[in-house]
Short mmCIF file of C-alpha atoms and ligand atoms in Angstrom, two decimals:
data_model
loop_
_atom_site.label_atom_id
_atom_site.label_comp_id
_atom_site.label_asym_id
_atom_site.label_seq_id
_atom_site.Cartn_x
_atom_site.Cartn_y
_atom_site.Cartn_z
CA MET A 1 0.00 0.08 0.01
CA THR A 2 1.28 3.48 -0.82
CA ASN A 3 0.09 6.45 0.97
CA THR A 4 -0.80 8.25 -2.36
CA THR A 5 -4.00 6.20 -2.81
CA ALA A 6 -7.07 8.71 -3.31
CA PRO A 7 -9.52 8.61 -0.52
CA THR A 8 -12.17 6.31 -1.07
CA THR A 9 -15.57 5.55 0.46
CA VAL A 10 -15.35 3.11 3.29
CA GLU A 11 -17.59 1.12 5.60
CA VAL A 12 -16.86 1.90 9.16
CA ASN A 13 -17.67 -0.40 12.09
CA PHE A 14 -19.08 1.29 15.03
CA ASP A 15 -18.79 -1.08 17.92
CA GLY A 16 -20.47 -0.84 21.14
CA LEU A 17 -18.11 -0.34 24.00
CA ILE A 18 -19.43 -2.88 26.72
CA GLY A 19 -20.58 -1.20 29.79
CA PRO A 20 -19.44 -1.46 33.42
CA THR A 21 -22.89 -3.17 34.48
CA HIS A 22 -22.76 -6.04 31.94
CA ASN A 23 -24.75 -8.87 33.45
CA PHE A 24 -26.90 -11.69 32.65
CA ALA A 25 -30.66 -11.28 33.34
CA GLY A 26 -32.33 -13.50 30.88
CA LEU A 27 -33.91 -10.43 29.25
CA GLY A 28 -33.88 -11.32 25.57
CA PRO A 29 -37.02 -12.49 24.00
CA GLY A 30 -36.30 -15.77 22.00
CA ASN A 31 -32.61 -15.49 22.69
CA LEU A 32 -31.51 -18.82 24.11
CA ALA A 33 -28.14 -17.91 25.26
CA SER A 34 -29.61 -14.97 27.18
CA TRP A 35 -31.99 -17.26 28.84
CA SER A 36 -29.73 -19.98 29.71
CA HIS A 37 -27.30 -17.65 31.36
CA ARG A 38 -29.95 -15.63 33.35
CA ARG A 39 -28.39 -14.87 36.87
CA ALA A 40 -25.08 -16.41 36.14
CA PRO A 41 -22.17 -14.15 37.32
CA SER A 42 -20.92 -11.79 34.86
CA ASN A 43 -17.30 -10.58 34.29
CA PRO A 44 -17.74 -6.94 32.91
CA ARG A 45 -13.92 -6.26 32.80
CA ALA A 46 -13.35 -9.30 30.65
CA ALA A 47 -16.48 -8.57 28.42
CA ALA A 48 -15.16 -5.01 27.88
CA ARG A 49 -11.56 -6.23 27.13
CA GLN A 50 -13.10 -9.00 24.65
CA GLY A 51 -15.20 -6.35 22.84
CA LEU A 52 -12.01 -3.88 22.50
CA ALA A 53 -9.81 -6.69 21.43
CA LYS A 54 -12.32 -7.67 18.60
CA MET A 55 -12.25 -3.93 17.51
CA VAL A 56 -8.34 -4.06 17.59
CA ARG A 57 -8.22 -7.07 15.25
CA LEU A 58 -10.63 -5.34 12.89
CA ARG A 59 -8.47 -2.30 12.75
CA ALA A 60 -5.52 -4.59 12.16
CA LEU A 61 -7.18 -5.80 9.27
CA GLY A 62 -7.47 -2.46 7.87
CA VAL A 63 -11.07 -1.98 8.61
CA PRO A 64 -12.04 1.65 9.94
CA GLN A 65 -12.92 1.03 13.41
CA ALA A 66 -14.91 3.38 15.86
CA LEU A 67 -16.84 3.06 18.77
CA LEU A 68 -20.32 4.01 20.38
CA PRO A 69 -19.99 4.81 24.27
CA PRO A 70 -22.27 2.82 26.62
CA GLN A 71 -25.55 4.35 27.99
CA PRO A 72 -25.50 5.49 31.55
CA ARG A 73 -26.66 2.65 33.93
CA PRO A 74 -28.20 2.35 36.18
CA ASN A 75 -31.09 3.93 34.43
CA LEU A 76 -32.54 6.09 37.35
CA ALA A 77 -34.90 8.05 35.29
CA LEU A 78 -36.45 4.59 34.08
CA LEU A 79 -36.82 3.25 37.70
CA ARG A 80 -38.35 6.40 38.93
CA ARG A 81 -40.86 6.39 36.01
CA LEU A 82 -41.72 3.08 37.14
CA GLY A 83 -42.66 4.25 40.56
CA PHE A 84 -39.45 3.65 42.62
CA SER A 85 -38.62 6.63 44.76
CA GLY A 86 -36.51 8.19 47.38
CA ASP A 87 -32.80 9.03 46.93
CA ASP A 88 -30.72 7.25 44.44
CA ALA A 89 -29.74 4.24 46.73
CA ALA A 90 -33.40 4.12 48.01
CA VAL A 91 -34.66 3.73 44.34
CA LEU A 92 -32.07 0.77 43.74
CA ALA A 93 -32.82 -0.82 47.03
CA THR A 94 -36.65 -0.83 46.54
CA ALA A 95 -36.47 -1.90 42.89
CA GLN A 96 -34.15 -4.79 44.08
CA LYS A 97 -36.60 -5.64 46.80
CA HIS A 98 -39.94 -5.49 44.66
CA SER A 99 -38.76 -6.35 41.25
CA PRO A 100 -35.06 -7.56 40.59
CA HIS A 101 -36.27 -8.02 37.00
CA LEU A 102 -36.93 -4.24 36.74
CA LEU A 103 -33.71 -3.48 38.42
CA ALA A 104 -31.80 -5.76 35.97
CA THR A 105 -33.75 -3.95 33.15
CA ALA A 106 -32.41 -0.60 34.31
CA MET A 107 -28.80 -2.05 34.61
CA SER A 108 -28.48 -3.77 31.32
CA SER A 109 -25.56 -3.23 29.18
CA SER A 110 -27.49 -4.28 26.01
CA SER A 111 -26.57 -1.10 24.02
CA MET A 112 -23.42 -2.87 23.43
CA TRP A 113 -25.09 -4.59 20.49
CA THR A 114 -25.01 -1.72 18.24
CA ALA A 115 -26.34 -3.80 15.12
CA ASN A 116 -29.73 -2.88 16.96
CA ALA A 117 -28.96 0.64 17.52
CA ALA A 118 -30.29 1.99 14.22
CA THR A 119 -30.82 1.30 10.38
CA VAL A 120 -28.19 3.26 8.47
CA CYS A 121 -28.45 3.86 4.55
CA PRO A 122 -25.43 5.31 2.87
CA SER A 123 -25.75 8.65 0.82
CA ALA A 124 -25.29 6.71 -2.47
CA ASP A 125 -28.61 4.94 -2.06
CA ALA A 126 -30.78 7.88 -1.05
CA ALA A 127 -32.47 10.31 -3.47
CA ASP A 128 -31.06 13.34 -1.60
CA ARG A 129 -27.50 12.00 -1.39
CA ARG A 130 -27.24 12.09 2.18
CA VAL A 131 -26.64 9.28 4.84
CA HIS A 132 -30.03 8.52 6.72
CA PHE A 133 -30.15 7.11 10.22
CA THR A 134 -33.48 5.73 12.01
CA PRO A 135 -32.73 4.57 15.54
CA ALA A 136 -34.66 1.25 16.26
CA ASN A 137 -37.46 1.51 18.68
CA LEU A 138 -36.69 -1.88 20.05
CA VAL A 139 -40.27 -2.22 21.32
CA THR A 140 -40.14 -5.91 22.17
CA SER A 141 -38.29 -5.63 25.40
CA LEU A 142 -38.12 -2.70 28.03
CA HIS A 143 -34.66 -2.99 28.51
CA ARG A 144 -33.83 -2.42 24.99
CA ALA A 145 -36.68 -0.15 24.16
CA SER A 146 -35.12 2.21 26.83
CA GLU A 147 -31.91 2.58 24.73
CA THR A 148 -33.47 4.32 21.81
CA ASP A 149 -33.52 8.23 23.18
CA ILE A 150 -29.71 8.01 24.12
CA THR A 151 -29.02 6.09 20.94
CA ALA A 152 -30.62 9.08 18.98
CA MET A 153 -28.66 11.64 21.00
CA LEU A 154 -25.30 9.91 20.32
CA LEU A 155 -25.82 9.41 16.68
CA LYS A 156 -26.62 13.13 16.48
CA ARG A 157 -23.39 13.90 18.42
CA ILE A 158 -21.25 11.83 16.31
CA PHE A 159 -22.83 12.69 12.84
CA PRO A 160 -23.57 16.33 13.44
CA ASP A 161 -23.53 17.92 9.95
CA PRO A 162 -26.88 18.49 8.34
CA ARG A 163 -25.19 18.75 4.95
CA PHE A 164 -24.34 15.03 5.16
CA PHE A 165 -26.60 13.29 7.69
CA VAL A 166 -30.28 13.08 8.21
CA HIS A 167 -31.63 11.76 11.55
CA HIS A 168 -35.04 10.52 11.60
CA ASP A 169 -37.21 9.88 14.74
CA ALA A 170 -37.56 6.04 15.57
CA VAL A 171 -40.43 4.42 13.75
CA PRO A 172 -43.45 4.65 16.19
CA SER A 173 -43.16 2.34 19.20
CA SER A 174 -46.08 -0.21 18.61
CA THR A 175 -45.77 -3.84 18.31
CA GLU A 176 -47.24 -3.81 14.89
CA MET A 177 -44.06 -1.65 13.99
CA GLY A 178 -41.38 -3.38 15.69
CA ASP A 179 -37.90 -2.49 14.72
CA GLU A 180 -34.46 -3.76 15.79
CA GLY A 181 -32.26 -1.94 13.50
CA ALA A 182 -29.49 -2.95 11.12
CA ALA A 183 -29.49 -6.58 12.45
CA ASN A 184 -32.37 -7.28 10.17
CA HIS A 185 -30.98 -5.09 7.27
CA THR A 186 -28.22 -5.92 4.80
CA ARG A 187 -26.93 -3.92 1.89
CA PHE A 188 -25.37 -5.20 -1.17
CA CYS A 189 -22.83 -3.47 -3.41
CA ASP A 190 -19.94 -3.83 -5.53
CA THR A 191 -17.74 -1.23 -4.10
CA PHE A 192 -18.90 0.94 -1.30
CA ASP A 193 -19.11 4.05 -3.26
CA ALA A 194 -21.70 2.45 -5.70
CA PRO A 195 -25.34 2.39 -5.16
CA GLY A 196 -26.53 -0.58 -3.27
CA VAL A 197 -29.47 -2.92 -2.93
CA GLN A 198 -30.95 -3.09 0.49
CA MET A 199 -32.73 -6.12 1.95
CA PHE A 200 -35.14 -5.57 4.85
CA VAL A 201 -35.75 -8.97 6.58
CA TYR A 202 -38.93 -9.25 8.92
CA GLY A 203 -40.73 -11.66 10.99
CA SER A 204 -44.22 -10.31 11.38
CA ASP A 205 -46.32 -8.68 8.79
CA SER A 206 -49.06 -6.41 10.21
CA ARG A 207 -51.24 -6.97 7.23
CA GLY A 208 -52.47 -10.21 9.06
CA ASP A 209 -50.64 -13.33 7.91
CA ASP A 210 -49.45 -13.71 11.59
CA ALA A 211 -51.26 -17.23 11.59
CA SER A 212 -48.05 -18.21 9.83
CA GLY A 213 -45.80 -16.73 12.29
CA PRO A 214 -43.55 -18.04 14.93
CA LYS A 215 -45.33 -20.37 17.57
CA ARG A 216 -42.67 -20.41 20.52
CA PHE A 217 -41.10 -16.95 20.37
CA VAL A 218 -41.95 -13.55 19.31
CA ALA A 219 -41.12 -12.14 15.84
CA ARG A 220 -39.29 -8.71 16.72
CA GLN A 221 -39.06 -7.07 13.34
CA SER A 222 -42.03 -5.95 11.39
CA LYS A 223 -42.23 -5.71 7.73
CA ALA A 224 -44.16 -2.16 8.31
CA ALA A 225 -41.07 -0.82 10.12
CA GLY A 226 -38.85 -1.57 7.12
CA GLU A 227 -41.23 -0.14 4.85
CA VAL A 228 -41.28 3.26 6.87
CA ILE A 229 -37.48 3.22 6.73
CA ALA A 230 -37.23 2.68 3.18
CA ARG A 231 -39.54 5.55 2.53
CA LEU A 232 -37.97 7.89 5.08
CA HIS A 233 -34.42 7.06 3.61
CA ARG A 234 -35.67 7.99 0.15
CA LEU A 235 -34.55 4.63 -1.29
CA HIS A 236 -35.58 3.71 -4.87
CA PRO A 237 -38.09 1.01 -4.66
CA ASP A 238 -36.31 -1.04 -7.60
CA ARG A 239 -33.33 -1.35 -5.07
CA VAL A 240 -35.16 -2.65 -2.13
CA VAL A 241 -36.16 -6.22 -1.19
CA PHE A 242 -38.29 -7.59 1.42
CA ALA A 243 -37.65 -10.88 2.99
CA LYS A 244 -39.64 -12.67 5.31
CA GLN A 245 -37.89 -14.82 8.14
CA ASN A 246 -38.45 -18.45 8.52
CA PRO A 247 -40.90 -18.77 11.56
CA ARG A 248 -39.19 -22.18 12.27
CA ALA A 249 -35.88 -20.27 12.60
CA ILE A 250 -37.41 -17.64 15.12
CA ASP A 251 -38.57 -20.66 17.06
CA ALA A 252 -35.14 -22.23 17.01
CA GLY A 253 -33.60 -19.17 18.47
CA VAL A 254 -32.94 -16.71 15.44
CA PHE A 255 -34.54 -13.61 17.26
CA HIS A 256 -32.60 -11.27 14.67
CA ASN A 257 -31.99 -12.30 11.12
CA ASP A 258 -28.18 -11.79 11.59
CA VAL A 259 -28.13 -14.87 13.70
CA ILE A 260 -28.80 -16.77 10.37
CA ALA A 261 -27.42 -14.69 7.41
CA VAL A 262 -24.67 -12.31 6.74
CA GLY A 263 -24.05 -10.11 3.80
CA HIS A 264 -20.91 -8.07 2.60
CA ARG A 265 -20.68 -6.45 -0.87
CA GLN A 266 -22.07 -8.87 -3.39
CA LEU A 267 -21.89 -11.94 -1.05
CA LEU A 268 -24.89 -13.39 1.08
CA PHE A 269 -23.87 -16.14 3.41
CA CYS A 270 -26.73 -17.93 4.85
CA HIS A 271 -28.32 -20.86 6.17
CA GLU A 272 -30.96 -22.52 3.92
CA GLN A 273 -33.62 -22.36 6.53
CA ALA A 274 -33.19 -18.41 6.95
CA PHE A 275 -36.06 -17.32 4.95
CA GLU A 276 -39.62 -18.51 4.55
CA GLN A 277 -39.50 -18.53 0.89
CA PRO A 278 -35.84 -18.98 -0.15
CA SER A 279 -36.38 -19.10 -3.82
CA SER A 280 -38.42 -16.02 -4.06
CA VAL A 281 -35.99 -14.13 -1.86
CA ILE A 282 -33.19 -15.30 -4.09
CA GLU A 283 -34.98 -14.22 -7.30
CA ASP A 284 -35.78 -10.85 -5.87
CA LEU A 285 -31.99 -10.20 -4.87
CA ARG A 286 -30.91 -11.42 -8.50
CA ARG A 287 -33.23 -9.02 -10.12
CA ALA A 288 -32.70 -6.02 -7.85
CA THR A 289 -28.65 -6.58 -8.17
CA GLN A 290 -29.15 -7.51 -11.80
CA ASP A 291 -27.52 -10.83 -11.09
CA ALA A 292 -24.46 -9.42 -9.20
CA ILE A 293 -25.19 -11.00 -5.92
CA ARG A 294 -23.51 -14.32 -5.01
CA ILE A 295 -25.53 -16.44 -2.53
CA VAL A 296 -23.84 -19.12 -0.35
CA GLN A 297 -26.41 -21.17 1.26
CA VAL A 298 -25.64 -23.73 4.07
CA PRO A 299 -27.76 -26.77 4.05
CA GLU A 300 -29.26 -28.25 7.09
CA GLU A 301 -27.63 -31.45 6.60
CA ARG A 302 -24.22 -29.57 6.80
CA VAL A 303 -25.01 -27.27 9.70
CA SER A 304 -28.35 -27.82 11.53
CA LEU A 305 -30.55 -24.84 12.48
CA ASP A 306 -29.75 -25.54 16.20
CA ASP A 307 -25.88 -25.77 15.44
CA ALA A 308 -26.04 -22.61 13.55
CA VAL A 309 -27.89 -20.90 16.53
CA ALA A 310 -25.28 -22.45 18.96
CA THR A 311 -22.09 -21.58 17.30
CA TYR A 312 -23.37 -18.20 15.66
CA LEU A 313 -21.76 -19.18 12.41
CA PHE A 314 -23.61 -16.62 10.49
CA ASN A 315 -23.18 -13.82 13.28
CA SER A 316 -19.62 -13.52 11.83
CA GLN A 317 -18.46 -10.41 10.28
CA ILE A 318 -17.23 -10.48 6.51
CA VAL A 319 -14.81 -7.75 5.91
CA THR A 320 -12.47 -6.63 3.02
CA THR A 321 -9.08 -6.12 4.24
CA GLU A 322 -6.57 -3.47 3.22
CA ASN A 323 -4.74 -6.27 1.13
CA ASP A 324 -8.28 -6.82 -0.83
CA GLU A 325 -8.77 -10.25 1.07
CA THR A 326 -12.22 -11.49 2.11
CA VAL A 327 -11.99 -12.47 5.74
CA LEU A 328 -14.53 -14.19 8.12
CA VAL A 329 -14.30 -12.95 11.58
CA ALA A 330 -16.13 -15.83 13.31
CA PRO A 331 -16.77 -16.61 17.09
CA GLU A 332 -14.45 -19.00 18.80
CA ASP A 333 -17.44 -21.38 19.18
CA CYS A 334 -17.12 -22.04 15.36
CA ARG A 335 -13.58 -23.31 15.67
CA ARG A 336 -14.76 -25.56 18.57
CA HIS A 337 -17.56 -27.32 16.52
CA ALA A 338 -16.15 -30.00 14.42
CA GLY A 339 -18.76 -29.68 11.62
CA VAL A 340 -18.59 -26.10 11.48
CA HIS A 341 -14.97 -25.90 11.44
CA ALA A 342 -14.70 -28.46 8.62
CA LEU A 343 -17.30 -26.28 6.66
CA LEU A 344 -15.27 -23.21 7.02
CA GLY A 345 -12.30 -25.18 5.96
CA GLU A 346 -14.06 -26.02 2.66
CA LEU A 347 -15.01 -22.39 2.16
CA VAL A 348 -11.53 -21.09 2.36
CA GLU A 349 -10.47 -23.88 -0.04
CA GLY A 350 -13.38 -22.87 -2.38
CA LYS A 351 -12.49 -19.19 -2.10
CA THR A 352 -15.63 -17.98 -0.56
CA PHE A 353 -13.39 -16.57 1.98
CA ASP A 354 -9.51 -16.00 1.91
CA ARG A 355 -9.36 -16.62 5.53
CA VAL A 356 -11.08 -17.08 8.87
CA GLU A 357 -10.17 -15.44 12.11
CA TYR A 358 -11.70 -16.45 15.34
CA VAL A 359 -12.56 -14.09 18.11
CA ASP A 360 -13.17 -14.70 21.76
CA LEU A 361 -16.27 -12.91 22.81
CA LYS A 362 -17.69 -15.21 25.37
CA GLN A 363 -19.18 -12.67 27.79
CA SER A 364 -21.21 -11.16 24.76
CA MET A 365 -21.88 -14.47 23.21
CA ASP A 366 -23.40 -15.74 26.78
CA ASN A 367 -26.11 -13.01 26.25
CA GLY A 368 -26.66 -13.80 22.72
CA GLY A 369 -24.45 -11.31 20.97
CA GLY A 370 -21.84 -12.46 18.57
CA PRO A 371 -19.07 -10.35 16.42
CA ALA A 372 -21.87 -8.80 13.95
CA CYS A 373 -24.13 -7.95 16.77
CA LEU A 374 -21.55 -5.74 18.26
CA ARG A 375 -20.95 -3.65 15.32
CA LEU A 376 -23.20 -1.04 13.32
CA ARG A 377 -21.87 -0.50 9.72
CA VAL A 378 -21.78 3.14 8.40
CA VAL A 379 -20.60 3.66 4.71
CA LEU A 380 -19.04 7.16 4.34
CA THR A 381 -17.56 9.21 1.75
CA PRO A 382 -14.29 10.95 2.42
CA ASP A 383 -16.13 14.38 3.00
CA GLU A 384 -18.71 12.51 5.21
CA LEU A 385 -16.03 10.67 7.09
CA ALA A 386 -14.04 14.02 7.63
CA SER A 387 -17.21 15.51 9.29
CA VAL A 388 -17.71 12.67 11.93
CA ALA A 389 -16.63 13.43 15.68
CA ALA A 390 -13.09 12.27 15.44
CA GLY A 391 -12.65 11.21 19.07
CA VAL A 392 -14.75 7.85 18.54
CA PHE A 393 -12.25 6.37 16.12
CA LEU A 394 -9.78 3.84 17.34
CA THR A 395 -6.13 4.87 17.34
CA ASP A 396 -3.23 3.17 19.06
CA GLN A 397 -3.42 5.84 21.66
CA LEU A 398 -7.01 5.59 22.55
CA VAL A 399 -6.78 1.61 22.64
CA THR A 400 -4.13 1.79 25.46
CA GLN A 401 -6.11 4.53 27.27
CA LEU A 402 -9.29 2.29 27.06
CA GLU A 403 -7.44 -0.78 28.30
CA HIS A 404 -6.31 1.30 31.21
CA TRP A 405 -9.84 2.83 31.64
CA ILE A 406 -11.39 -0.69 31.72
CA ASP A 407 -9.05 -2.10 34.25
CA ARG A 408 -9.45 0.96 36.45
CA HIS A 409 -13.18 1.23 36.63
CA TYR A 410 -14.55 -2.19 35.70
CA ARG A 411 -15.38 -5.07 38.16
CA GLU A 412 -13.91 -8.49 37.71
CA SER A 413 -17.36 -10.07 38.38
CA LEU A 414 -20.93 -9.03 39.12
CA THR A 415 -23.86 -10.90 40.56
CA ALA A 416 -27.53 -10.26 40.60
CA ALA A 417 -27.21 -9.07 44.34
CA ASP A 418 -24.55 -6.51 43.22
CA LEU A 419 -26.84 -4.64 40.80
CA ALA A 420 -28.37 -2.56 43.76
CA ASP A 421 -24.92 -1.48 45.21
CA PRO A 422 -24.78 2.28 45.23
CA ASP A 423 -20.96 1.98 44.81
CA LEU A 424 -21.45 0.21 41.45
CA MET A 425 -23.88 3.40 40.29
CA LYS A 426 -20.90 5.61 41.37
CA GLU A 427 -18.35 3.54 39.75
CA SER A 428 -20.28 3.40 36.34
CA TYR A 429 -21.19 7.04 36.34
CA GLN A 430 -17.53 7.92 36.99
CA ALA A 431 -16.37 5.52 34.43
CA LEU A 432 -18.59 7.13 31.70
CA ASP A 433 -17.71 10.56 32.76
CA GLU A 434 -14.11 10.05 32.03
CA LEU A 435 -14.98 7.98 28.90
CA THR A 436 -16.85 10.87 27.27
CA ASP A 437 -13.96 13.15 27.89
CA LEU A 438 -11.57 10.59 26.46
CA ILE A 439 -13.36 10.21 23.38
CA GLY A 440 -13.94 14.11 22.91
CA LEU A 441 -17.92 13.90 23.34
CA GLY A 442 -17.75 16.04 26.59
CA ALA A 443 -20.85 16.06 28.92
CA ILE A 444 -23.56 14.32 27.12
CA TYR A 445 -25.37 12.39 29.77
CA ASP A 446 -28.04 13.69 32.40
CA PHE A 447 -25.86 12.66 35.23
CA GLN A 448 -22.97 14.85 34.09
CA THR A 449 -25.10 18.23 34.20
N1 SUO B 501 -28.08 -8.67 18.77
C1 SUO B 501 -27.70 -9.36 19.88
C2 SUO B 501 -28.72 -8.87 20.89
C3 SUO B 501 -28.76 -9.57 22.16
C4 SUO B 501 -29.53 -9.14 23.08
N2 SUO B 501 -29.34 -9.75 24.46
C5 SUO B 501 -29.97 -9.36 25.56
O1 SUO B 501 -30.64 -8.37 25.61
C6 SUO B 501 -29.59 -10.05 26.69
C7 SUO B 501 -29.67 -9.19 28.00
C8 SUO B 501 -29.83 -10.14 29.39
O2 SUO B 501 -30.27 -11.19 29.23
O3 SUO B 501 -29.15 -9.60 30.26
C9 SUO B 501 -31.26 -9.11 22.76
O4 SUO B 501 -31.64 -10.14 22.93
O5 SUO B 501 -31.60 -8.38 22.02
#
């Protein structure tokens, strides 16, 4: 690589920095890992270190890497709104006494999974040539729905210039318009500067075919939300595809489509059970991309739906490195599973991927969040990139600072009983206060004013 290369449009990964109150509370609807680890002790320091190490790996591959800071927890405003009163310590203590579930809701570090923060459309796809953001309403669960307002605020701070960026309100919060953001949204393109085709995947259709929906778990993403976002983001209808999730997959633990499918440039890598009608999805994608798309479907007999969910194979990230290699960044669990590991060997041999790199994200994985859940992809032209708040981009210096910051502020372990500890609240606010300074965002949270 020479440094005379002209600046190009890039895809930046915005990973959620895992917060100091990371814990396991079994809060994720239809999320088997979250449920099976409920009330297990968590390791916030290890969690944050694992997430940061993943960001460092991606940056080393030549992928532009930035972060979104954690949201303030405890969410005292939420607890007060739920009727817990008194001073801060009393609010925490009464919540713990009367509803440990609501206390955990107000302590969740779930904003780490930034694939659910928003749906983002690059300027090349929008009629007004601006980047569009719609924060997700996450209406299915209270702990996640209470992320939306802060997410919207953070995105406006980080992408402030109205010449380049449009920030929409979240889709109205109603179960018929459930929206979980980019986890159910995939964009296909040749190079990042070229116009893309966007696929909106949904589990429920408010127009009344819910009899064919999942039986065991809730469908979190609605078709209506995707339609709203496609309109707001001013996408060309010929370049938008809607695809319905297979209800059997949702019932097997595929609570977001990114548990079963991942796209990058013109490649869609998915399980054959991902969609209700795979052949019509393929046909629609072929038509919209004018046959440019390559689809690699893994059959059930190679990897069962249950094994796909258990290993999070399809929650891998696919990236193009600075040497123009296509690399799959997969959870360690895929290396440990003989069948999945063998399949990945074949995919490398067959040149679907040049290489597979494995990352240890155990703390996030135990709550149902793999590599792809932890990142929000934002495609930016050089001018757009130059206008983004610079402090959120990883640099060698920031990495060292964050490592020290985590080690200084995060507890090694947390149990459900610790969640009401007023010292944990102080530690968490103190950590975030230093962090927002470190990344140049200043005082942005209520507790800082
Ligand atoms: N994209 C991955 C999201 C994982 C997330 N898990 C959670 O919220 C678990 C939280 C807990 O159980 O403490 C979810 O299910 O939405």
